[in-house]
mmCIF file with all atom_site columns, C-alpha atoms in Angstrom:
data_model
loop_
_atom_site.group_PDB
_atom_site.id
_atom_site.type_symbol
_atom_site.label_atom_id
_atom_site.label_alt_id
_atom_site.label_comp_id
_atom_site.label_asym_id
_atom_site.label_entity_id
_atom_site.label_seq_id
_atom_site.pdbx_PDB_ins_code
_atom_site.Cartn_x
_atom_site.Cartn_y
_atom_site.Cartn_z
_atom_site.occupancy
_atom_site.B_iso_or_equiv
_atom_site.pdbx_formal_charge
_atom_site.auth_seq_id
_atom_site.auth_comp_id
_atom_site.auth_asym_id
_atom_site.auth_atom_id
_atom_site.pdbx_PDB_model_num
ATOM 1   C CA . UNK K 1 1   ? -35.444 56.882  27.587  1.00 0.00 ? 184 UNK K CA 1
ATOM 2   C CA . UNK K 1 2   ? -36.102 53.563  26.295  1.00 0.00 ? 185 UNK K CA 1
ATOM 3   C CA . UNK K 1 3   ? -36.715 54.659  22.675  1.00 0.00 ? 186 UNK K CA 1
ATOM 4   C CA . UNK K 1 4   ? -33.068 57.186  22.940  1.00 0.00 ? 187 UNK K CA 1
ATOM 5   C CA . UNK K 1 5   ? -31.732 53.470  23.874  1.00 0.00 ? 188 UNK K CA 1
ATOM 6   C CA . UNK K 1 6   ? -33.045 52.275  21.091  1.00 0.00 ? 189 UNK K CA 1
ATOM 7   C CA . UNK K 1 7   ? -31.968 54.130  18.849  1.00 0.00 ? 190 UNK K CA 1
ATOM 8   C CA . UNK K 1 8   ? -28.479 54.658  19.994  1.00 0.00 ? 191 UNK K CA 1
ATOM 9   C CA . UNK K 1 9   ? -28.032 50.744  20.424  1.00 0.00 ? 192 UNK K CA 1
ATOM 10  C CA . UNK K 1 10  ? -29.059 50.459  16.459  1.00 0.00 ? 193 UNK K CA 1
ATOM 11  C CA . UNK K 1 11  ? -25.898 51.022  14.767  1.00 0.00 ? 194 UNK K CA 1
ATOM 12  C CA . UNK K 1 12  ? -24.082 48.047  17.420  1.00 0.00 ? 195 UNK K CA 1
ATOM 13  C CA . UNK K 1 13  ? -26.908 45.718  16.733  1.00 0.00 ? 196 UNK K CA 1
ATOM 14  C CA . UNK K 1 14  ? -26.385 46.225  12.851  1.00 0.00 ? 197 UNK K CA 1
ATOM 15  C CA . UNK K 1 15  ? -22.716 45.630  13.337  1.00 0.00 ? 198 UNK K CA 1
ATOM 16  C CA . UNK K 1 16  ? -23.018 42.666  15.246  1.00 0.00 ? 199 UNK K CA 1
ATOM 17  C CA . UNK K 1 17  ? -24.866 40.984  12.557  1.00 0.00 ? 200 UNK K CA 1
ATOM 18  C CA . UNK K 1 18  ? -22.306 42.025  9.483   1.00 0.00 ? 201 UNK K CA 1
ATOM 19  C CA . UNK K 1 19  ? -19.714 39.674  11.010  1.00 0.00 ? 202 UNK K CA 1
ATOM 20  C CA . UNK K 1 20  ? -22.290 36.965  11.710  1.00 0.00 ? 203 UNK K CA 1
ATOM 21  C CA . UNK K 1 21  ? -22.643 37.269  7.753   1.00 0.00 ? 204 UNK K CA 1
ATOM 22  C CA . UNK K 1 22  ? -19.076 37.342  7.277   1.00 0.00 ? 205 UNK K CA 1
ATOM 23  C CA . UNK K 1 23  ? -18.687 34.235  9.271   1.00 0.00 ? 206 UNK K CA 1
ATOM 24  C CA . UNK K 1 24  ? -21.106 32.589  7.146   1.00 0.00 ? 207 UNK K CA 1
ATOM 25  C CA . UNK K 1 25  ? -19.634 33.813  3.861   1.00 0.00 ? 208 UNK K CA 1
ATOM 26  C CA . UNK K 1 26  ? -16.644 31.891  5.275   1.00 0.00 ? 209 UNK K CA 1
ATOM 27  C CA . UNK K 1 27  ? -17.836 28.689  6.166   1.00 0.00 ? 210 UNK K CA 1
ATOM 28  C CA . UNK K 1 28  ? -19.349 28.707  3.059   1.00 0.00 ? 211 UNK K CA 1
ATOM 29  C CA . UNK K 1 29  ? -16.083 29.250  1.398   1.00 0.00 ? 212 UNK K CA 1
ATOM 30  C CA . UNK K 1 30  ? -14.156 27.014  3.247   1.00 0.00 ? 213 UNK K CA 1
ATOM 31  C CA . UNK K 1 31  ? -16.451 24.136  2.468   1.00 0.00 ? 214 UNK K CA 1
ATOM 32  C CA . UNK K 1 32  ? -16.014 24.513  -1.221  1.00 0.00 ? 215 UNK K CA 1
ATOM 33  C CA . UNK K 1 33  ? -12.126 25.116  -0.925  1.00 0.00 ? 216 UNK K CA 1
ATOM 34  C CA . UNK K 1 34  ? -9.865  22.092  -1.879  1.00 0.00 ? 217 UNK K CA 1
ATOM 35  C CA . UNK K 1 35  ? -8.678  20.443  1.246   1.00 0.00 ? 218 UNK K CA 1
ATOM 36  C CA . UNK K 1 36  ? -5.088  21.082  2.555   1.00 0.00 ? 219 UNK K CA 1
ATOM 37  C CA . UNK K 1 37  ? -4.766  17.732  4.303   1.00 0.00 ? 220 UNK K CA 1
ATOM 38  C CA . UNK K 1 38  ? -1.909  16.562  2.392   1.00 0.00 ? 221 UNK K CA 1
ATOM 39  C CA . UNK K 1 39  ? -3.702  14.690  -0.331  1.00 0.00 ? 222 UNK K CA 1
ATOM 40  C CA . UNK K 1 40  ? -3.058  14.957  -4.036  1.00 0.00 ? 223 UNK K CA 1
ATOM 41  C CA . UNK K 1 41  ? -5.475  16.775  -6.097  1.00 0.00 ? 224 UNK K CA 1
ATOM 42  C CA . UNK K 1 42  ? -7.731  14.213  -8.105  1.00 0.00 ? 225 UNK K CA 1
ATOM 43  C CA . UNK K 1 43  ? -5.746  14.862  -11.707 1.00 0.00 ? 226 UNK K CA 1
ATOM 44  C CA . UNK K 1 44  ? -2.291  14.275  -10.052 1.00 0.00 ? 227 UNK K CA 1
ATOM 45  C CA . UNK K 1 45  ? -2.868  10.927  -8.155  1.00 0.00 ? 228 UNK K CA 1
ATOM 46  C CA . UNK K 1 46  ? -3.400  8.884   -11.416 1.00 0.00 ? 229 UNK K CA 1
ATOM 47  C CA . UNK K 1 47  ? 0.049   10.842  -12.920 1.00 0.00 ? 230 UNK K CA 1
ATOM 48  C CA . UNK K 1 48  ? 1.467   9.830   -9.534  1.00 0.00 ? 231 UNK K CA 1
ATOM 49  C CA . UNK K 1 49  ? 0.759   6.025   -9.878  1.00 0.00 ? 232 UNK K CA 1
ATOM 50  C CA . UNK K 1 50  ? 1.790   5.988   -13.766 1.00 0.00 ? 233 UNK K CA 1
ATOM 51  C CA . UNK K 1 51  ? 5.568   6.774   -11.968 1.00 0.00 ? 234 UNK K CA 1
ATOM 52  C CA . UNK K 1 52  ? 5.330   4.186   -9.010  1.00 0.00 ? 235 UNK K CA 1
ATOM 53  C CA . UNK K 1 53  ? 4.402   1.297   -11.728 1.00 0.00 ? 236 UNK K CA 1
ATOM 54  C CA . UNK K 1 54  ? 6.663   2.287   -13.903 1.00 0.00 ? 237 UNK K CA 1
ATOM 55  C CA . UNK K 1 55  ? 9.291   2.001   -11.358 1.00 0.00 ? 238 UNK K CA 1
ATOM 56  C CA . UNK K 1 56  ? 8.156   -1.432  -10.426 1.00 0.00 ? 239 UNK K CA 1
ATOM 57  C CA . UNK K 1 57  ? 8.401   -2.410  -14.490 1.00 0.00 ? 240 UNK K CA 1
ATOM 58  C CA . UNK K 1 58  ? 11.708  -1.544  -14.696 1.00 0.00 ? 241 UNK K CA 1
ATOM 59  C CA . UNK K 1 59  ? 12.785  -3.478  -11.477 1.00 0.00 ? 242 UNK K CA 1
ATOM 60  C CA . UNK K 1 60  ? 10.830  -6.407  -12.242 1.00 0.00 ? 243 UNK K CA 1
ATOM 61  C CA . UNK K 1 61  ? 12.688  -6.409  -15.581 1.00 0.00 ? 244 UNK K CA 1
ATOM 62  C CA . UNK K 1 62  ? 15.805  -6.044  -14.242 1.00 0.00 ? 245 UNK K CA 1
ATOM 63  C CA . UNK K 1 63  ? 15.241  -7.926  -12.086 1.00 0.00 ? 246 UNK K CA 1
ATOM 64  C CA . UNK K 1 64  ? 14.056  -11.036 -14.145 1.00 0.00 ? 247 UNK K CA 1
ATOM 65  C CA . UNK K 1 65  ? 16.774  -10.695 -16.309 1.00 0.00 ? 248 UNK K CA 1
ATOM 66  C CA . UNK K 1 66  ? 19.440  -10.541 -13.651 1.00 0.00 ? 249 UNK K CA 1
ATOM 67  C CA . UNK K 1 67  ? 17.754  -14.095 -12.195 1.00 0.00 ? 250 UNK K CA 1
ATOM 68  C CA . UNK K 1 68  ? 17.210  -15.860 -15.316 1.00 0.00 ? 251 UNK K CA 1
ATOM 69  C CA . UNK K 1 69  ? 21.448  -14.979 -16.470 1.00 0.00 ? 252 UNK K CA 1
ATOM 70  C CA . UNK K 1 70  ? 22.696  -16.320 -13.289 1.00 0.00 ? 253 UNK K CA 1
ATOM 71  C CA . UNK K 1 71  ? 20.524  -19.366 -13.484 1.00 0.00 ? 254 UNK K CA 1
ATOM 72  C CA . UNK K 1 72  ? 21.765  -20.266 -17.046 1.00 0.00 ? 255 UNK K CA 1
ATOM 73  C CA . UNK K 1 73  ? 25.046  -19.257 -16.713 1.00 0.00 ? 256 UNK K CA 1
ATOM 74  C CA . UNK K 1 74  ? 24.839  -21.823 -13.423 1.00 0.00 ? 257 UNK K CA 1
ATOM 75  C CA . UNK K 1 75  ? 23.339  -24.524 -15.118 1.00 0.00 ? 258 UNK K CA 1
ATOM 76  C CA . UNK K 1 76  ? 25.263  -24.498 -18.314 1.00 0.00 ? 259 UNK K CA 1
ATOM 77  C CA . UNK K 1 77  ? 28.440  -22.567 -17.857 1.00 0.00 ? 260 UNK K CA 1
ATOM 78  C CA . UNK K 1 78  ? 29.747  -23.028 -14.707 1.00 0.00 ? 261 UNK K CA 1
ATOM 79  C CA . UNK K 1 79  ? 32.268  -25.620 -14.262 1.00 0.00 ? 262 UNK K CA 1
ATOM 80  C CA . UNK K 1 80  ? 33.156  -25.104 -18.235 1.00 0.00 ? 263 UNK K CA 1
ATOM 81  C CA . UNK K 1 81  ? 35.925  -23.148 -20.405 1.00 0.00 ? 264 UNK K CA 1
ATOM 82  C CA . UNK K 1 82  ? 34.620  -20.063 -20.638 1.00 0.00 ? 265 UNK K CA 1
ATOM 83  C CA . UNK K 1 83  ? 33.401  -18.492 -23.970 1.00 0.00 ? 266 UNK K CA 1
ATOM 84  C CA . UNK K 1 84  ? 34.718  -15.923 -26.082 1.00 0.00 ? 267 UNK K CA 1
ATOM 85  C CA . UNK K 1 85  ? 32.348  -13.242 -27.258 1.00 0.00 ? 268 UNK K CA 1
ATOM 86  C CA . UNK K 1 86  ? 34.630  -10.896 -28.832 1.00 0.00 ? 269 UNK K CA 1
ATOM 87  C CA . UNK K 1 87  ? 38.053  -12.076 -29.052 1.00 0.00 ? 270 UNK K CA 1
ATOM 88  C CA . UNK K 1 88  ? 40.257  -11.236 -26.154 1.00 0.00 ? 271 UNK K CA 1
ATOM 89  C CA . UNK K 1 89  ? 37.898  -8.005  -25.214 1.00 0.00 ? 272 UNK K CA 1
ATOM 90  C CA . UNK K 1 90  ? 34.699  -9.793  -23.395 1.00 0.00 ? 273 UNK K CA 1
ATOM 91  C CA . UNK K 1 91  ? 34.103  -13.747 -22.187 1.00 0.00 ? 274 UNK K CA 1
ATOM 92  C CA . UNK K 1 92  ? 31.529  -14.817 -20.488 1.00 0.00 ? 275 UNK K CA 1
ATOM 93  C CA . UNK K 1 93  ? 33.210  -16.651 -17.342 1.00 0.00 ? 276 UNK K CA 1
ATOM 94  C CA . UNK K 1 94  ? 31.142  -17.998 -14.213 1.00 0.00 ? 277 UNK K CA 1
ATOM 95  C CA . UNK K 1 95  ? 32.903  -17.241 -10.877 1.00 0.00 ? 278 UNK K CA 1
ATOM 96  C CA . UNK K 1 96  ? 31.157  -16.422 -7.209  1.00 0.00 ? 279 UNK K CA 1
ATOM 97  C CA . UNK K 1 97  ? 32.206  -13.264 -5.692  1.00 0.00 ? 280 UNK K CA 1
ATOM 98  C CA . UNK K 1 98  ? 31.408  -13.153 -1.944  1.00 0.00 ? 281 UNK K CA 1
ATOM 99  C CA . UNK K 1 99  ? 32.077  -9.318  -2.386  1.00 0.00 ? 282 UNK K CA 1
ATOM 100 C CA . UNK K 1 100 ? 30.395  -6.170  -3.148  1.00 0.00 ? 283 UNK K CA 1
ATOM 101 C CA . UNK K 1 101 ? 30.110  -5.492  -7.076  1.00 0.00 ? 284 UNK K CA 1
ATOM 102 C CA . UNK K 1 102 ? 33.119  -6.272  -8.905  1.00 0.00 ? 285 UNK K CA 1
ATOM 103 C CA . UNK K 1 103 ? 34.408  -8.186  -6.691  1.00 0.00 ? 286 UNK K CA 1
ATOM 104 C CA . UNK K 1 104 ? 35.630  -5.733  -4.290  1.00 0.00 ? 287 UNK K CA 1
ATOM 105 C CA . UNK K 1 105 ? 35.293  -6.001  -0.127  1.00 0.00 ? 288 UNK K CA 1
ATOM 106 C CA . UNK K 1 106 ? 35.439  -10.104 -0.023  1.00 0.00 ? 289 UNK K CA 1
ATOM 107 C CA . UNK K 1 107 ? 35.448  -10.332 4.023   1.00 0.00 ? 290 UNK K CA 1
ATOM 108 C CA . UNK K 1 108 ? 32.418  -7.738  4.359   1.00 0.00 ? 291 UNK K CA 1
ATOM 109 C CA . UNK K 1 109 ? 29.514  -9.643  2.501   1.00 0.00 ? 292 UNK K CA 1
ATOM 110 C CA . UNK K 1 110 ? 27.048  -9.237  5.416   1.00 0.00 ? 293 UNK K CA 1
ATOM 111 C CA . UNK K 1 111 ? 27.542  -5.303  5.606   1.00 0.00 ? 294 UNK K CA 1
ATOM 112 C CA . UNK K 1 112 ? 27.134  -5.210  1.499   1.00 0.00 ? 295 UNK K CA 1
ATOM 113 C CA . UNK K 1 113 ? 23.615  -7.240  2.557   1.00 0.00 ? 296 UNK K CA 1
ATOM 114 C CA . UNK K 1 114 ? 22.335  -4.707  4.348   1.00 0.00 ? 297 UNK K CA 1
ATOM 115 C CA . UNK K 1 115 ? 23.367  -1.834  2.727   1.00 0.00 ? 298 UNK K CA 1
ATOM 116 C CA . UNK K 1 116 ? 21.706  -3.596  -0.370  1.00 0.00 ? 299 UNK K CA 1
ATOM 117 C CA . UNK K 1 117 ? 18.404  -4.251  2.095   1.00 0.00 ? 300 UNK K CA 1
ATOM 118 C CA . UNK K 1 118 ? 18.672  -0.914  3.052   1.00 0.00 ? 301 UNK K CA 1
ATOM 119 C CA . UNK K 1 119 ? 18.652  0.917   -0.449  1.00 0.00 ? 302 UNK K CA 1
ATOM 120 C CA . UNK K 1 120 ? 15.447  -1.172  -1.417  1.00 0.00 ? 303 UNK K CA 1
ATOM 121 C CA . UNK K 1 121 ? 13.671  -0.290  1.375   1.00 0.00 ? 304 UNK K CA 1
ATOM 122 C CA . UNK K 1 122 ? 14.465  3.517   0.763   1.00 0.00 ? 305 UNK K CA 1
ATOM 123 C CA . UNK K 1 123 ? 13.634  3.084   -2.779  1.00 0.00 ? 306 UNK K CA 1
ATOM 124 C CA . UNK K 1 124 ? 10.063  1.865   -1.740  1.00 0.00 ? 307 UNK K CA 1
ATOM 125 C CA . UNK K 1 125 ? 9.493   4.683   0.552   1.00 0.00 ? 308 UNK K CA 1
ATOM 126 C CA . UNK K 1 126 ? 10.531  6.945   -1.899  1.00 0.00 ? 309 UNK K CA 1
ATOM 127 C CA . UNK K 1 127 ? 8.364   5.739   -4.628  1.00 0.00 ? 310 UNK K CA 1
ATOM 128 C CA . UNK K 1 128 ? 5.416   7.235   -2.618  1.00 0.00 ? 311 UNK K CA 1
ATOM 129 C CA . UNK K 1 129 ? 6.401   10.675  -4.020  1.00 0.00 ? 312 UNK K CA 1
ATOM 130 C CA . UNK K 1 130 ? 7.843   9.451   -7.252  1.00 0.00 ? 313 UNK K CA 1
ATOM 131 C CA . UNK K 1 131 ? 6.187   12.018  -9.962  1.00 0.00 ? 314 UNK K CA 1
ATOM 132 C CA . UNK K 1 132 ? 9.089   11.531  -12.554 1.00 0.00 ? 315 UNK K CA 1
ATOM 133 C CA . UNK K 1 133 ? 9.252   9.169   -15.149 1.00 0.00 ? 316 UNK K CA 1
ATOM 134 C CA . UNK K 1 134 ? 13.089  9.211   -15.465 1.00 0.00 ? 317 UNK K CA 1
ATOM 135 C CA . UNK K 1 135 ? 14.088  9.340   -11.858 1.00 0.00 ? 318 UNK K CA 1
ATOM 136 C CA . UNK K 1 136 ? 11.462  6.145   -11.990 1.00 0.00 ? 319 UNK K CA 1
ATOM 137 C CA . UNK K 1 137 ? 13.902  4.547   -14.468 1.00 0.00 ? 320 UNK K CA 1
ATOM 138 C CA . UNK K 1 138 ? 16.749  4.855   -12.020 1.00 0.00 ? 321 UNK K CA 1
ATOM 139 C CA . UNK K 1 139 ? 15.368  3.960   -9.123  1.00 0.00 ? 322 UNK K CA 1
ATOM 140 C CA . UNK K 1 140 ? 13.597  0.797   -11.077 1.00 0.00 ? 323 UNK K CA 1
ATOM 141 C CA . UNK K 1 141 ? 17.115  -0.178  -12.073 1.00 0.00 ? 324 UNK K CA 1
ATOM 142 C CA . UNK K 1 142 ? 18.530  0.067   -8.961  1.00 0.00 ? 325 UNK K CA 1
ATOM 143 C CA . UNK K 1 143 ? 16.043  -1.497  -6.967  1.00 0.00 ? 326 UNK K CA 1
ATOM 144 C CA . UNK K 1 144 ? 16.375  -4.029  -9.737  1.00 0.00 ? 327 UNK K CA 1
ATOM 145 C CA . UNK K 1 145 ? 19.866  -4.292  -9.340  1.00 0.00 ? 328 UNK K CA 1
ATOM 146 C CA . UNK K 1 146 ? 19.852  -4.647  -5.314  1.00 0.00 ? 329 UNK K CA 1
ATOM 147 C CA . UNK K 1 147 ? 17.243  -7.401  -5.227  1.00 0.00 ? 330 UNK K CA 1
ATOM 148 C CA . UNK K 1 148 ? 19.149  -9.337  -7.919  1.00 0.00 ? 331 UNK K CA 1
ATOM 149 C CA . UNK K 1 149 ? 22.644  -9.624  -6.093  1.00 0.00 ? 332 UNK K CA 1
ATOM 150 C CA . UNK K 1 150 ? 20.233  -10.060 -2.434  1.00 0.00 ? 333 UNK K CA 1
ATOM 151 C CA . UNK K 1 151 ? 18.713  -12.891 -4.043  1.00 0.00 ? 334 UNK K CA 1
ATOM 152 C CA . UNK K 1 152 ? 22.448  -14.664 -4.016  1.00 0.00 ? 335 UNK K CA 1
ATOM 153 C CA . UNK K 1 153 ? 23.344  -13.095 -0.794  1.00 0.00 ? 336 UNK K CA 1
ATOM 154 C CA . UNK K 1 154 ? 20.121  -15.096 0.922   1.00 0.00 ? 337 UNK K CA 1
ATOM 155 C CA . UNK K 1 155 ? 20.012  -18.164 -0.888  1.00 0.00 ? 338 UNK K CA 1
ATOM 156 C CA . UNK K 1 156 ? 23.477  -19.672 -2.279  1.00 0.00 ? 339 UNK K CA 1
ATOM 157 C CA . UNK K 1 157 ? 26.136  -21.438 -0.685  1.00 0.00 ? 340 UNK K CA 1
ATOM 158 C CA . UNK K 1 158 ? 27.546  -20.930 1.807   1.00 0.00 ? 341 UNK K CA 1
ATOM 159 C CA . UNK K 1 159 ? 24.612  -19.589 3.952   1.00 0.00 ? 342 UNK K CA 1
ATOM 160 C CA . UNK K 1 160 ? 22.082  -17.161 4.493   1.00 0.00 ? 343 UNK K CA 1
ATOM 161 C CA . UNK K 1 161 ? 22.979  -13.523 3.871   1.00 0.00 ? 344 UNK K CA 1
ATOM 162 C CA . UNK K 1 162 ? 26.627  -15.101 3.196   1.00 0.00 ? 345 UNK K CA 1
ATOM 163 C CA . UNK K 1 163 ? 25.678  -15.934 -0.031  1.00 0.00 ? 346 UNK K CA 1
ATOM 164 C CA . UNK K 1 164 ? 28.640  -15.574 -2.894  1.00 0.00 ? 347 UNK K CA 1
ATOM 165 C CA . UNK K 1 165 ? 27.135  -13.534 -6.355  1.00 0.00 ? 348 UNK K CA 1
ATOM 166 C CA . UNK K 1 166 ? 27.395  -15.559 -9.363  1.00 0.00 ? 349 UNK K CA 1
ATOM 167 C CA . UNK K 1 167 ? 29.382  -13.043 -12.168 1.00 0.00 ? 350 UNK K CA 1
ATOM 168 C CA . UNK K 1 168 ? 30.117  -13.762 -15.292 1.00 0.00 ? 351 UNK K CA 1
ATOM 169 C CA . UNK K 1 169 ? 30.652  -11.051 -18.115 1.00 0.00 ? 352 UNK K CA 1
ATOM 170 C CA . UNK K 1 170 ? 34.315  -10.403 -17.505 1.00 0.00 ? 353 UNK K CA 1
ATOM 171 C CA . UNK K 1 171 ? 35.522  -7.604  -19.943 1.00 0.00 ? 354 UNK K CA 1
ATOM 172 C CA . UNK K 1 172 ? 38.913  -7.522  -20.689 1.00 0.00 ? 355 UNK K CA 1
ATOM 173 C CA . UNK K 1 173 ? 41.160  -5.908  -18.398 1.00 0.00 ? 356 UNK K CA 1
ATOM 174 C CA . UNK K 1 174 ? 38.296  -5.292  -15.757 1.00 0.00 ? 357 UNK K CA 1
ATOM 175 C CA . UNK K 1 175 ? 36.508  -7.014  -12.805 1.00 0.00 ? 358 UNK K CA 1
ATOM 176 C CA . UNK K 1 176 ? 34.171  -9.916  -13.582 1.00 0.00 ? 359 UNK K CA 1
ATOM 177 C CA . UNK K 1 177 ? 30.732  -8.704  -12.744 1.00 0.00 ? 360 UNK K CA 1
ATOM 178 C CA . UNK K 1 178 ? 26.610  -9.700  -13.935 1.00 0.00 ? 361 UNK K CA 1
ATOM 179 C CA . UNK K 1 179 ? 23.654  -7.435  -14.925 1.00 0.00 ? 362 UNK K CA 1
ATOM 180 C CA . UNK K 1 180 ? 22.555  -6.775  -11.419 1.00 0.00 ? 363 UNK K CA 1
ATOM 181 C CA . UNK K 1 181 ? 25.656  -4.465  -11.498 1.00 0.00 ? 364 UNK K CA 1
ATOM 182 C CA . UNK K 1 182 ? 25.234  -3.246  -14.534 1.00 0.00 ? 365 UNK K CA 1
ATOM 183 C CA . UNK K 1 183 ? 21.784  -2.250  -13.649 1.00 0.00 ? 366 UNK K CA 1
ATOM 184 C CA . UNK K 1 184 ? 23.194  -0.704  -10.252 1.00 0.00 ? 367 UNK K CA 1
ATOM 185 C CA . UNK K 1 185 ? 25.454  1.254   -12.334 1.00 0.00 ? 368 UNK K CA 1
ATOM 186 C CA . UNK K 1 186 ? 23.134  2.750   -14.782 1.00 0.00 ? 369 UNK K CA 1
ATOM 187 C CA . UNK K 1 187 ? 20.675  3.674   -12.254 1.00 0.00 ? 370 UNK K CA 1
ATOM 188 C CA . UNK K 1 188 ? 23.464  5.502   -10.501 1.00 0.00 ? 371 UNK K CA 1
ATOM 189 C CA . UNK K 1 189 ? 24.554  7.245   -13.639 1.00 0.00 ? 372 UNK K CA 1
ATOM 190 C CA . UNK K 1 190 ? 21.026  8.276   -14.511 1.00 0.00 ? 373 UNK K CA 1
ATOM 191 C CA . UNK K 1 191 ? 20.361  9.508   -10.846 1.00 0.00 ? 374 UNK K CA 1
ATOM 192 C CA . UNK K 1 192 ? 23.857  11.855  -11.273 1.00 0.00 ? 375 UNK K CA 1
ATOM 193 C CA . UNK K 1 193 ? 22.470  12.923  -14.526 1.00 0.00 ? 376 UNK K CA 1
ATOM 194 C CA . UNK K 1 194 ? 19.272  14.358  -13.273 1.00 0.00 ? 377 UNK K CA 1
ATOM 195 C CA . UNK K 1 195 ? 20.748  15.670  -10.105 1.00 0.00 ? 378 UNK K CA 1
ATOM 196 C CA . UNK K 1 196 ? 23.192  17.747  -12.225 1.00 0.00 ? 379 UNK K CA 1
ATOM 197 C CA . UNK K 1 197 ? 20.020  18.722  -14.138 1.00 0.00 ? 380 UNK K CA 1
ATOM 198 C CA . UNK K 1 198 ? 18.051  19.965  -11.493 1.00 0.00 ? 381 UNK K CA 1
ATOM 199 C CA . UNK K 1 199 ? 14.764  17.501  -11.743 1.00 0.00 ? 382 UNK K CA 1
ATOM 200 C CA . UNK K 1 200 ? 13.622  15.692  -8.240  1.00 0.00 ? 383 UNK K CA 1
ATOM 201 C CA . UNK K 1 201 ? 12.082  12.626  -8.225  1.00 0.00 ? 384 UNK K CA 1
ATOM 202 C CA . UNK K 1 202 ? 8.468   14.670  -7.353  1.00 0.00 ? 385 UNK K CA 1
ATOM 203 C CA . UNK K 1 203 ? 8.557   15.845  -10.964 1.00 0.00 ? 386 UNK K CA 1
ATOM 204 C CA . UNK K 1 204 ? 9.692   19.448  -9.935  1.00 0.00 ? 387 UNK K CA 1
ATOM 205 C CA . UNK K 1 205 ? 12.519  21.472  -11.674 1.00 0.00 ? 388 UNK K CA 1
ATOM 206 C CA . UNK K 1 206 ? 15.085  23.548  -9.227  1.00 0.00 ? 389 UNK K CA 1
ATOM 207 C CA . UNK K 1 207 ? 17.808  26.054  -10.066 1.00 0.00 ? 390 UNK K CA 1
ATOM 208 C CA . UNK K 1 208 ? 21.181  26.358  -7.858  1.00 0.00 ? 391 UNK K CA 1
#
């Protein structure tokens, strides 16, 4: 009786161990599988950081620019005739504008401080997933843009976060505005562009 059990109890005994095996095959492969914890694969992580610094290039730029215009135009055109660049179609003419770009929304500037406080700090979040060079452009520029014109909002007259933007190219037959807008503007262009194109800021290329 013991030997029939034997036998019989054979083929369960092999079949217990084949899935023991299995299980081992598995672990096996599991531990040489890349890990899905939401990391980026060694080769992308360097492309990824190429984006976020060029993004920060671009904004310091802007940015620089933006700062060292109003500064001169403060120190050595303010207060003065203003100058003709070409003819009658652009001056350069100092004025503060306690409003949003072009001098439009005057009795809002603290709203048009936080929106502008707001759009950096979505821009930096963003840049965490940034894989495109020209959606880095655009958001350079316009986080460029916002810190230029927040820089006057905090610290000119007549108080914090009440601060009137110094403008000055004043085309004719338009608003009077600086290169903080302009960058604004041609960050927003660029980001219309590549929307209507399909590219994301990740790097990836969708079809409607």
């Amino acid at each position: 009786m013991a030997e029939a059990e034997r036998i019989i109890g054979t083929p369960d005994s092999a079949g217990a161990e084949e899935p023991a095996a299995a299980s081992d095959e598995t672990v096996a492969a599991d531990e040489t599988a890349t890990p899905d914890d939401g990391t980026a694969a060694p080769e992308e992580r360097p492309r990824g950081r190429r984006r976020i610094v060029a993004l920060f290039v671009v904004a310091v730029l802007a940015y620089l620019l933006d700062l060292g215009s109003k500064m001169l135009v403060v120190a050595k055109l303010e207060g003065h005739e203003p100058i003709q660049v070409i003819g009658d179609l652009l001056r350069f003419d100092a004025i503060r504008n306690p409003g949003a770009a072009f001098g439009m929304g005057e009795a809002f500037t603290i709203i048009f401080t936080c929106i502008a406080a707001a759009v950096i700090v979505v821009i930096i979040r963003l840049a965490r997933k940034l894989y495109s060079l020209p959606w880095a452009i655009a958001l350079g520029l316009l986080l460029g843009g916002a810190l230029g014109n927040l820089t006057d909002r905090i610290f000119r007259s007549p108080g914090v976060f009440e601060g009137a933007v110094v403008d000055f190219i004043a085309p004719a037959h338009f608003a009077v505005f600086n290169l903080a807008d302009s960058a604004i503007v041609c960050g927003g262009i660029l980001i219309v562009i590549l929307s209507f194109r399909g590219l994301d800021p990740d790097g990836t290329v969708h079809k409607d």
